[in-house]
Coordinates of C-alpha atoms and ligand atoms in Angstrom, one line a residue:
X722 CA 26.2 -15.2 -3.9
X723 CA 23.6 -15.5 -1.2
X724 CA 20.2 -15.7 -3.1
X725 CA 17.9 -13.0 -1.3
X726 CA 14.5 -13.3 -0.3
X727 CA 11.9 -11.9 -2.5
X728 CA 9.6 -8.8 -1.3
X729 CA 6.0 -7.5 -3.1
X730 CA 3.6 -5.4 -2.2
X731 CA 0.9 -2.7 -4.6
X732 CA -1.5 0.1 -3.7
X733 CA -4.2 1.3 -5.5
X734 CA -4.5 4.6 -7.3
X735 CA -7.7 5.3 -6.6
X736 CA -6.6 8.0 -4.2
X737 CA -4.0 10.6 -3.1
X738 CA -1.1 8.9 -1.2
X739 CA -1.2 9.9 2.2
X740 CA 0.8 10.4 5.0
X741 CA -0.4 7.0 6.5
X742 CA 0.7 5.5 3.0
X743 CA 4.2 6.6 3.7
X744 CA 5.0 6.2 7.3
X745 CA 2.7 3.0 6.9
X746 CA 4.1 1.4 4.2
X747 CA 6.5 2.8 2.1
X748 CA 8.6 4.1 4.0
X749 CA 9.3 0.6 5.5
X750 CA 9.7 -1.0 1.7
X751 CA 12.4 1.9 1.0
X752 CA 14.4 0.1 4.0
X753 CA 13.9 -3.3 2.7
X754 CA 16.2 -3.1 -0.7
X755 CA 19.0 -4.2 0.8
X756 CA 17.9 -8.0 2.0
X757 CA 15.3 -7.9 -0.5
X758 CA 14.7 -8.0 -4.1
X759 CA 11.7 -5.8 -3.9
X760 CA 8.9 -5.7 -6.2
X761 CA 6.5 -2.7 -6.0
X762 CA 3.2 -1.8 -8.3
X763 CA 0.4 0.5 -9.0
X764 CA -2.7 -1.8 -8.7
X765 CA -4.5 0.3 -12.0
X766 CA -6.0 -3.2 -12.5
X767 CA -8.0 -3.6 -9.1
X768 CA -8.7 0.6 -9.1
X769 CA -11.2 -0.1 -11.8
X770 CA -13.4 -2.2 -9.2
X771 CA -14.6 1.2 -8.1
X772 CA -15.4 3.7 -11.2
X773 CA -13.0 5.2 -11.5
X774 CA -12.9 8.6 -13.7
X775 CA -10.4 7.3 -16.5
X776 CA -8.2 11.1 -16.2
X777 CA -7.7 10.9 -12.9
X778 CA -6.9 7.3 -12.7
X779 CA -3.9 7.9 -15.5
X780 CA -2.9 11.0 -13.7
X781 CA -2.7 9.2 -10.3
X782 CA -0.9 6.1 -11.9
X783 CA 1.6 8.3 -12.8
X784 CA 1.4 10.6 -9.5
X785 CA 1.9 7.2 -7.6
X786 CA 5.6 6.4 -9.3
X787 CA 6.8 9.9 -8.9
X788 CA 5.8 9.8 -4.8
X789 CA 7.4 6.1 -4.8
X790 CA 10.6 7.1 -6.4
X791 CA 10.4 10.5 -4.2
X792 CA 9.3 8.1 -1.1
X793 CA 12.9 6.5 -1.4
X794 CA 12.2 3.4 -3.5
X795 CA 15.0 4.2 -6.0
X796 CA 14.1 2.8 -9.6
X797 CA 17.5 1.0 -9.6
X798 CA 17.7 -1.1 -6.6
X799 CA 13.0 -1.6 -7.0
X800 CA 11.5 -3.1 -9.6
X801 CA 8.4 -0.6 -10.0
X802 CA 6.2 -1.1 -12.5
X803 CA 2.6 -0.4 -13.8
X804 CA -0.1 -3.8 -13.1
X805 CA -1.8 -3.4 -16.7
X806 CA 1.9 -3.6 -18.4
X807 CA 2.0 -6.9 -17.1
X808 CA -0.6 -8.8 -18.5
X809 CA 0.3 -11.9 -16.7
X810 CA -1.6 -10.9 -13.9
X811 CA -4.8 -10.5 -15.7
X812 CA -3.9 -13.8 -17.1
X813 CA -3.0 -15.8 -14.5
X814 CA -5.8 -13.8 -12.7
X815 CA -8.6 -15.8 -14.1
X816 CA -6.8 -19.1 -13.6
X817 CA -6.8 -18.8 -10.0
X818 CA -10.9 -17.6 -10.3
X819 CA -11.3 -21.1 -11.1
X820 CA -9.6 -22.1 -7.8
X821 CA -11.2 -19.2 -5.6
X822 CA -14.3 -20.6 -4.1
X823 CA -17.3 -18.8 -4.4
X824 CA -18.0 -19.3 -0.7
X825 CA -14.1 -18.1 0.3
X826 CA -14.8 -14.9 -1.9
X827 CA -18.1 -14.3 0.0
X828 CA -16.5 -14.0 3.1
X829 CA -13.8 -10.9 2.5
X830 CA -14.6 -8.6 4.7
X831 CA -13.6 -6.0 2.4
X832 CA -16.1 -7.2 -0.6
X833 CA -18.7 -7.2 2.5
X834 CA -17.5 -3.6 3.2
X835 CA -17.5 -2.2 -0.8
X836 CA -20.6 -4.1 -1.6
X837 CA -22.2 -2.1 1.1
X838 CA -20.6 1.2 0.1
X839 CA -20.9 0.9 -3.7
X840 CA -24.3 -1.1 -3.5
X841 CA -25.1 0.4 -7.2
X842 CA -22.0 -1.1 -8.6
X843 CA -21.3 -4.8 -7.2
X844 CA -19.4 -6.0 -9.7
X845 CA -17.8 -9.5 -10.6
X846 CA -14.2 -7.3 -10.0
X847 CA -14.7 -6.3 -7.0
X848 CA -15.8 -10.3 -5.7
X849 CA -13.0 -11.9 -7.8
X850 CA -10.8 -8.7 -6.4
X851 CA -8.5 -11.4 -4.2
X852 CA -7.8 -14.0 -7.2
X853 CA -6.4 -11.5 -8.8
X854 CA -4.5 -10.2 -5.8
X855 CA -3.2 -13.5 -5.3
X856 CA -1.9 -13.8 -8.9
X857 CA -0.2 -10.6 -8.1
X858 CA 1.8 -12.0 -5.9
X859 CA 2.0 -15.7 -6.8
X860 CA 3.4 -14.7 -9.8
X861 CA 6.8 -13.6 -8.4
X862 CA 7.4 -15.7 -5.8
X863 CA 7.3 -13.6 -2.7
X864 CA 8.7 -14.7 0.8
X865 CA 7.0 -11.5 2.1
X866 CA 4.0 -9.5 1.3
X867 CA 4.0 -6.2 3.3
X868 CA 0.2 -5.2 3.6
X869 CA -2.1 -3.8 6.2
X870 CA -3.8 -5.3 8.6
X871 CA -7.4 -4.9 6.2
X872 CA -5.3 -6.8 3.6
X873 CA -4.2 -9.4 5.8
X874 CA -7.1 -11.6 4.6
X875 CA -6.2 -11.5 1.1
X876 CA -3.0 -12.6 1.3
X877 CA -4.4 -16.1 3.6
X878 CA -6.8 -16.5 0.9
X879 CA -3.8 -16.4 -1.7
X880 CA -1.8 -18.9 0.5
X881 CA -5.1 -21.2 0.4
X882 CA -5.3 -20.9 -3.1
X883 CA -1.7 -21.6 -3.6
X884 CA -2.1 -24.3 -1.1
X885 CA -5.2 -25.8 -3.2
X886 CA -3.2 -25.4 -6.4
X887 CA 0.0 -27.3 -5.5
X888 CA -1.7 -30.1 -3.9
X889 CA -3.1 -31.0 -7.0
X890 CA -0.2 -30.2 -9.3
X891 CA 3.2 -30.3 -7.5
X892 CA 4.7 -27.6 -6.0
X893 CA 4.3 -24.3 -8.3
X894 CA 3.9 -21.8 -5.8
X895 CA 5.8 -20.9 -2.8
X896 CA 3.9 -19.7 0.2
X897 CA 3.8 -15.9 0.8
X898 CA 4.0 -14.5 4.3
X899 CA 2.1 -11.6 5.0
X900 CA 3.9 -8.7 6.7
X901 CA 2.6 -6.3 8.8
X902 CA 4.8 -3.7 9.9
X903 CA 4.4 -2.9 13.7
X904 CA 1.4 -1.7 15.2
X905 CA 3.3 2.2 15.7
X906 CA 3.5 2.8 12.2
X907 CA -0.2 2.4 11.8
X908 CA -1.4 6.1 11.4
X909 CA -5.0 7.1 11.7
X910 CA -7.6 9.8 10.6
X911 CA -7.0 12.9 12.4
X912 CA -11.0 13.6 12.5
X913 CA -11.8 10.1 13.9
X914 CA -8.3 8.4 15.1
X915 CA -10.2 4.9 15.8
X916 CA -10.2 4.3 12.0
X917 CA -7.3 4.3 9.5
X918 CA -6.4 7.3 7.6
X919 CA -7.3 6.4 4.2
X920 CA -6.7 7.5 0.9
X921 CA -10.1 7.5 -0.4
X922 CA -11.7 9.3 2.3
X923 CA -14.1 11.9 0.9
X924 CA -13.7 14.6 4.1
X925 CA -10.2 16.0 3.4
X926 CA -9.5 17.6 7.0
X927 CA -9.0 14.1 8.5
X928 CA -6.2 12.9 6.2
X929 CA -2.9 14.2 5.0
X930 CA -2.0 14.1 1.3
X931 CA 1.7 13.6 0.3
X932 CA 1.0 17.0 -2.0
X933 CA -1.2 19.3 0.7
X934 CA 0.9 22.2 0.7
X935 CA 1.9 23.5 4.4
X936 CA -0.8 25.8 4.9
X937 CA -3.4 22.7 4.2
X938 CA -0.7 20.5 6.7
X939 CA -1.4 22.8 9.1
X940 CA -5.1 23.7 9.5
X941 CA -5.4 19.7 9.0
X942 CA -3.7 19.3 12.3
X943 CA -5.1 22.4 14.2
X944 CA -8.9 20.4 13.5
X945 CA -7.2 17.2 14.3
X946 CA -9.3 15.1 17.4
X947 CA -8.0 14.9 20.5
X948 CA -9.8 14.5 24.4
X949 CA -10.5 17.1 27.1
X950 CA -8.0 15.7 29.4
X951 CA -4.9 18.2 28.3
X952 CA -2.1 16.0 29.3
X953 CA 0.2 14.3 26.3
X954 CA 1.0 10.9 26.6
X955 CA 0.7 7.9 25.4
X956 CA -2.5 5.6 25.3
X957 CA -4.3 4.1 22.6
X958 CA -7.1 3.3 23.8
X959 CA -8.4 6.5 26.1
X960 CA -6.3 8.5 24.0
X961 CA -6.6 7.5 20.6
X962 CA -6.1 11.4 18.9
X963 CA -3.2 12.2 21.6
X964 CA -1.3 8.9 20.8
X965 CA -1.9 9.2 17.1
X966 CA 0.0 12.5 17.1
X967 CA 2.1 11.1 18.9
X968 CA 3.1 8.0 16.6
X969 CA 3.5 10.8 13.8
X970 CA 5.3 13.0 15.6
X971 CA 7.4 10.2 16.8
X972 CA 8.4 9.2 13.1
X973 CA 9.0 12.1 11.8
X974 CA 11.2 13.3 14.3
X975 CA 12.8 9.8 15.7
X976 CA 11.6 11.1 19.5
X977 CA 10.3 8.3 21.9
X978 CA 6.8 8.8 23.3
X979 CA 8.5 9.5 26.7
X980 CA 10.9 12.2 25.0
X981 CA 7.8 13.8 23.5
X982 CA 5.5 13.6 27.3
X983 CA 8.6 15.5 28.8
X984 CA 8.8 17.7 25.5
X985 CA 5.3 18.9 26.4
X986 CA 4.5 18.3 29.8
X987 CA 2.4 21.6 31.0
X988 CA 2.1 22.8 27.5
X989 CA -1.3 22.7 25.6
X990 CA -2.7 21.0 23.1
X991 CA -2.9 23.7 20.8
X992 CA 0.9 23.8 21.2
X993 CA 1.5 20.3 20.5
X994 CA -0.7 19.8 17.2
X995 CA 1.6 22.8 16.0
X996 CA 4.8 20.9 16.2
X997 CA 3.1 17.9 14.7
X998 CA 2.0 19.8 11.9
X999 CA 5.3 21.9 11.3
X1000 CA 7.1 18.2 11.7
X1001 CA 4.8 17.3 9.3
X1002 CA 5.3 19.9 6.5
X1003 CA 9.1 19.8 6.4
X1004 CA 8.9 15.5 6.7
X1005 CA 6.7 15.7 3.3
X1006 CA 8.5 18.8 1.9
X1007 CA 10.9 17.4 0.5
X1008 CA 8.9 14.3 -1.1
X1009 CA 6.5 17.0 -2.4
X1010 CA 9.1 19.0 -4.3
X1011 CA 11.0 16.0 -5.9
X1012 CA 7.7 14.1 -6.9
X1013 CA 6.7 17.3 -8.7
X1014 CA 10.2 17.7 -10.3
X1015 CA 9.8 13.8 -11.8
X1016 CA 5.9 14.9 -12.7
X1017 CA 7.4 17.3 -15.0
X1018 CA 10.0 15.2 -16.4
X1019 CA 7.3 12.5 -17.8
X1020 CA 10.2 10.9 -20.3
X1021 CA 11.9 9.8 -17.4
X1022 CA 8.9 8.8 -15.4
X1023 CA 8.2 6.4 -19.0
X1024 CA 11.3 5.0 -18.7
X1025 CA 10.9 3.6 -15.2
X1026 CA 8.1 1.9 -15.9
X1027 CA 9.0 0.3 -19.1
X1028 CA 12.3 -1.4 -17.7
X1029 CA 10.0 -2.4 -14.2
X1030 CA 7.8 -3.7 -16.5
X1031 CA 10.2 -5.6 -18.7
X1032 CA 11.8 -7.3 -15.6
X1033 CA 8.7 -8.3 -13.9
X1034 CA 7.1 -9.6 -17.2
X1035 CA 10.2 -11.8 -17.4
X1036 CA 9.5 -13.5 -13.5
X1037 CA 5.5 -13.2 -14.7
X1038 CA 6.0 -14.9 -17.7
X1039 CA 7.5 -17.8 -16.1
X1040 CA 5.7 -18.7 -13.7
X1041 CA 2.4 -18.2 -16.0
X1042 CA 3.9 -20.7 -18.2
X1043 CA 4.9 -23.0 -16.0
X1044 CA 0.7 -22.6 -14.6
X1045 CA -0.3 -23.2 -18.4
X1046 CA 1.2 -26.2 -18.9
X1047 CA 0.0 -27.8 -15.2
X1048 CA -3.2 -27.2 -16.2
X1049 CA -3.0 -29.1 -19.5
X1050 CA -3.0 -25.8 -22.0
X1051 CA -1.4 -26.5 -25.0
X1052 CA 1.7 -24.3 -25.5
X1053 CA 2.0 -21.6 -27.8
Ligands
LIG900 N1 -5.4 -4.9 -2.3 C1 -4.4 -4.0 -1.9 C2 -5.0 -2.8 -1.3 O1 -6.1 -2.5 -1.4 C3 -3.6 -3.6 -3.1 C4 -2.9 -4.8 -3.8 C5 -3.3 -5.3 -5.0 C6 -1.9 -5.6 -3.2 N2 -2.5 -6.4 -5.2 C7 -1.6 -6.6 -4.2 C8 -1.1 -5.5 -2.1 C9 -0.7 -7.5 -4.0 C10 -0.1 -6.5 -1.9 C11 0.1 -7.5 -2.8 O2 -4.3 -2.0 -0.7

């Protein structure tokens, strides 16, 4: 049998999953199953960077592996698991600290960004954040790590380290690949479309939460940016809150940017957010009501996460081991 490549990727739950999350990213892993073997996680280790309050960030782990499943990553063909079940990636964590230079962490952009935003709380975590990362992924071998472009960086600081690491002890590592999905699946805040929509924005008109109800979907996009020029096509740049609901309407009704300028040629704006938003609610209707179906059936949601976790200890442990040994630990 053809061996298949090997696919890994995490998000934090430190925030609601949002529509950017799906079209973004998940949606794209739930395609993947097929050539990959696909690897997905609930980063619960790198949350804590930012205090987090310990409820919310249990209720959001578990939030996260309902709206995977319900996202399409079916339990049986994705390994999804929980980070802190592992403990090989705390472990192997602090290996790779001590071959993360101090100078290579300095220059993340996005320790620059959360130092300035969390100047109360710069924490060791949040600077040794991408040794950790990389032991997330070095651990299982990955051809491909789909991220976002922010989290590009992270994963060429993981190939450096890997780089670093098998140059003095043989080849233990393969060499990930970042992958970012197209540039049209990148969705953006619908209050300020130049930035991405994020998940831990505090304003909640300019994102889109996988749980809003429709009414919330709605009044989201009636607010939503756009220009004064009242004409809908596409263009990024002049027209970055016209083209953003356009790349959402796009995906979630499989219309072409020209199909959607003929759609709504002479029709208003108002008109247009309108059939975004009502594409919106029934796209995310359907994930809505099956994550809350698995929310309520926690014994399930348990055993999801104890056999991801199983099967990704097992690829953890051996490549931990195999770490141990290069770097002259004694074995247990
Ligand atoms: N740092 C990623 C983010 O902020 C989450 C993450 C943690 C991750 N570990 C990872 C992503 C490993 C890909 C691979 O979104």
């Amino acid at each position: 049998m053809e061996q298949k490549g090997i696919m890994l990727s995490g998000i934090k739950p430190s925030g609601e999953l949002t529509l950017g999350s799906y079209l973004g990213a998940i949606k794209n892993w739930a395609e993947r199953a097929d050539q990959f073997e696909c690897y997905y996680f609930m980063a619960d280790l790198h949350a804590i960077t930012v205090r987090q309050k310990p409820a919310d960030l249990r209720r959001r782990t578990l939030e996260q592996l309902a709206q995977y499943i319900a996202c399409g990553l079916d339990p049986e063909r994705n390994t999804l698991f929980i980070q802190s079940h592992v403990p090989q990636h705390a472990e192997l964590g602090w290996v790779l600290n001590c071959y993360a230079m101090f100078g290579e962490l300095s220059r993340m952009t996005q320790f620059k960004d959360k130092s300035a935003k969390n100047a109360d709380n710069i924490n060791g975590g949040l600077f040794t954040y991408p040794s950790l990362m990389a032991a997330d992924i070095l651990l299982y071998q990955p051809d491909y790590v789909p991220v976002g472009e922010d989290q590009k960086q992270h994963v060429e600081l993981t190939r450096t380290i890997a780089r670093r690491f098998n140059n003095l002890y043989g080849e233990v590592f393969k060499m990930p690949e970042p992958y970012v999905p197209k540039v049209g699946a990148r969705i953006m805040s619908l209050t300020d479309p130049t930035s991405k929509m994020s998940k831990s924005e505090d304003a909640d008109t300019g994102r889109v939460c996988l749980m809003d109800r429709p009414e919330d979907i709605m009044r989201a996009f009636k607010r939503a940016v756009t220009d004064s020029e009242n004409t809908i096509r596409f263009d990024r740049e002049n027209k970055p809150g016209i083209s953003n609901l356009m790349t959402i309407y796009s995906a979630a009704t499989g219309r072409s940017y020209e199909e959607i300028t003929r759609e709504f040629d002479g029709r208003g704006y108002g008109v247009f957010k309108t059939a975004v938003g009502e594409s919106v609610v029934e796209l995310l209707r359907p994930i809505r009501e099956q994550s809350e179906r698995l929310l309520a059936d926690k014994g399930y949601l348990e055993s999801v996460y104890r056999a991801g976790a199983e099967k990704a200890g097992h690829i953890a442990n051996k490549t931990l081991r195999k770490v141990y040994k290069k770097v002259g630990f004694v074995a247990r």
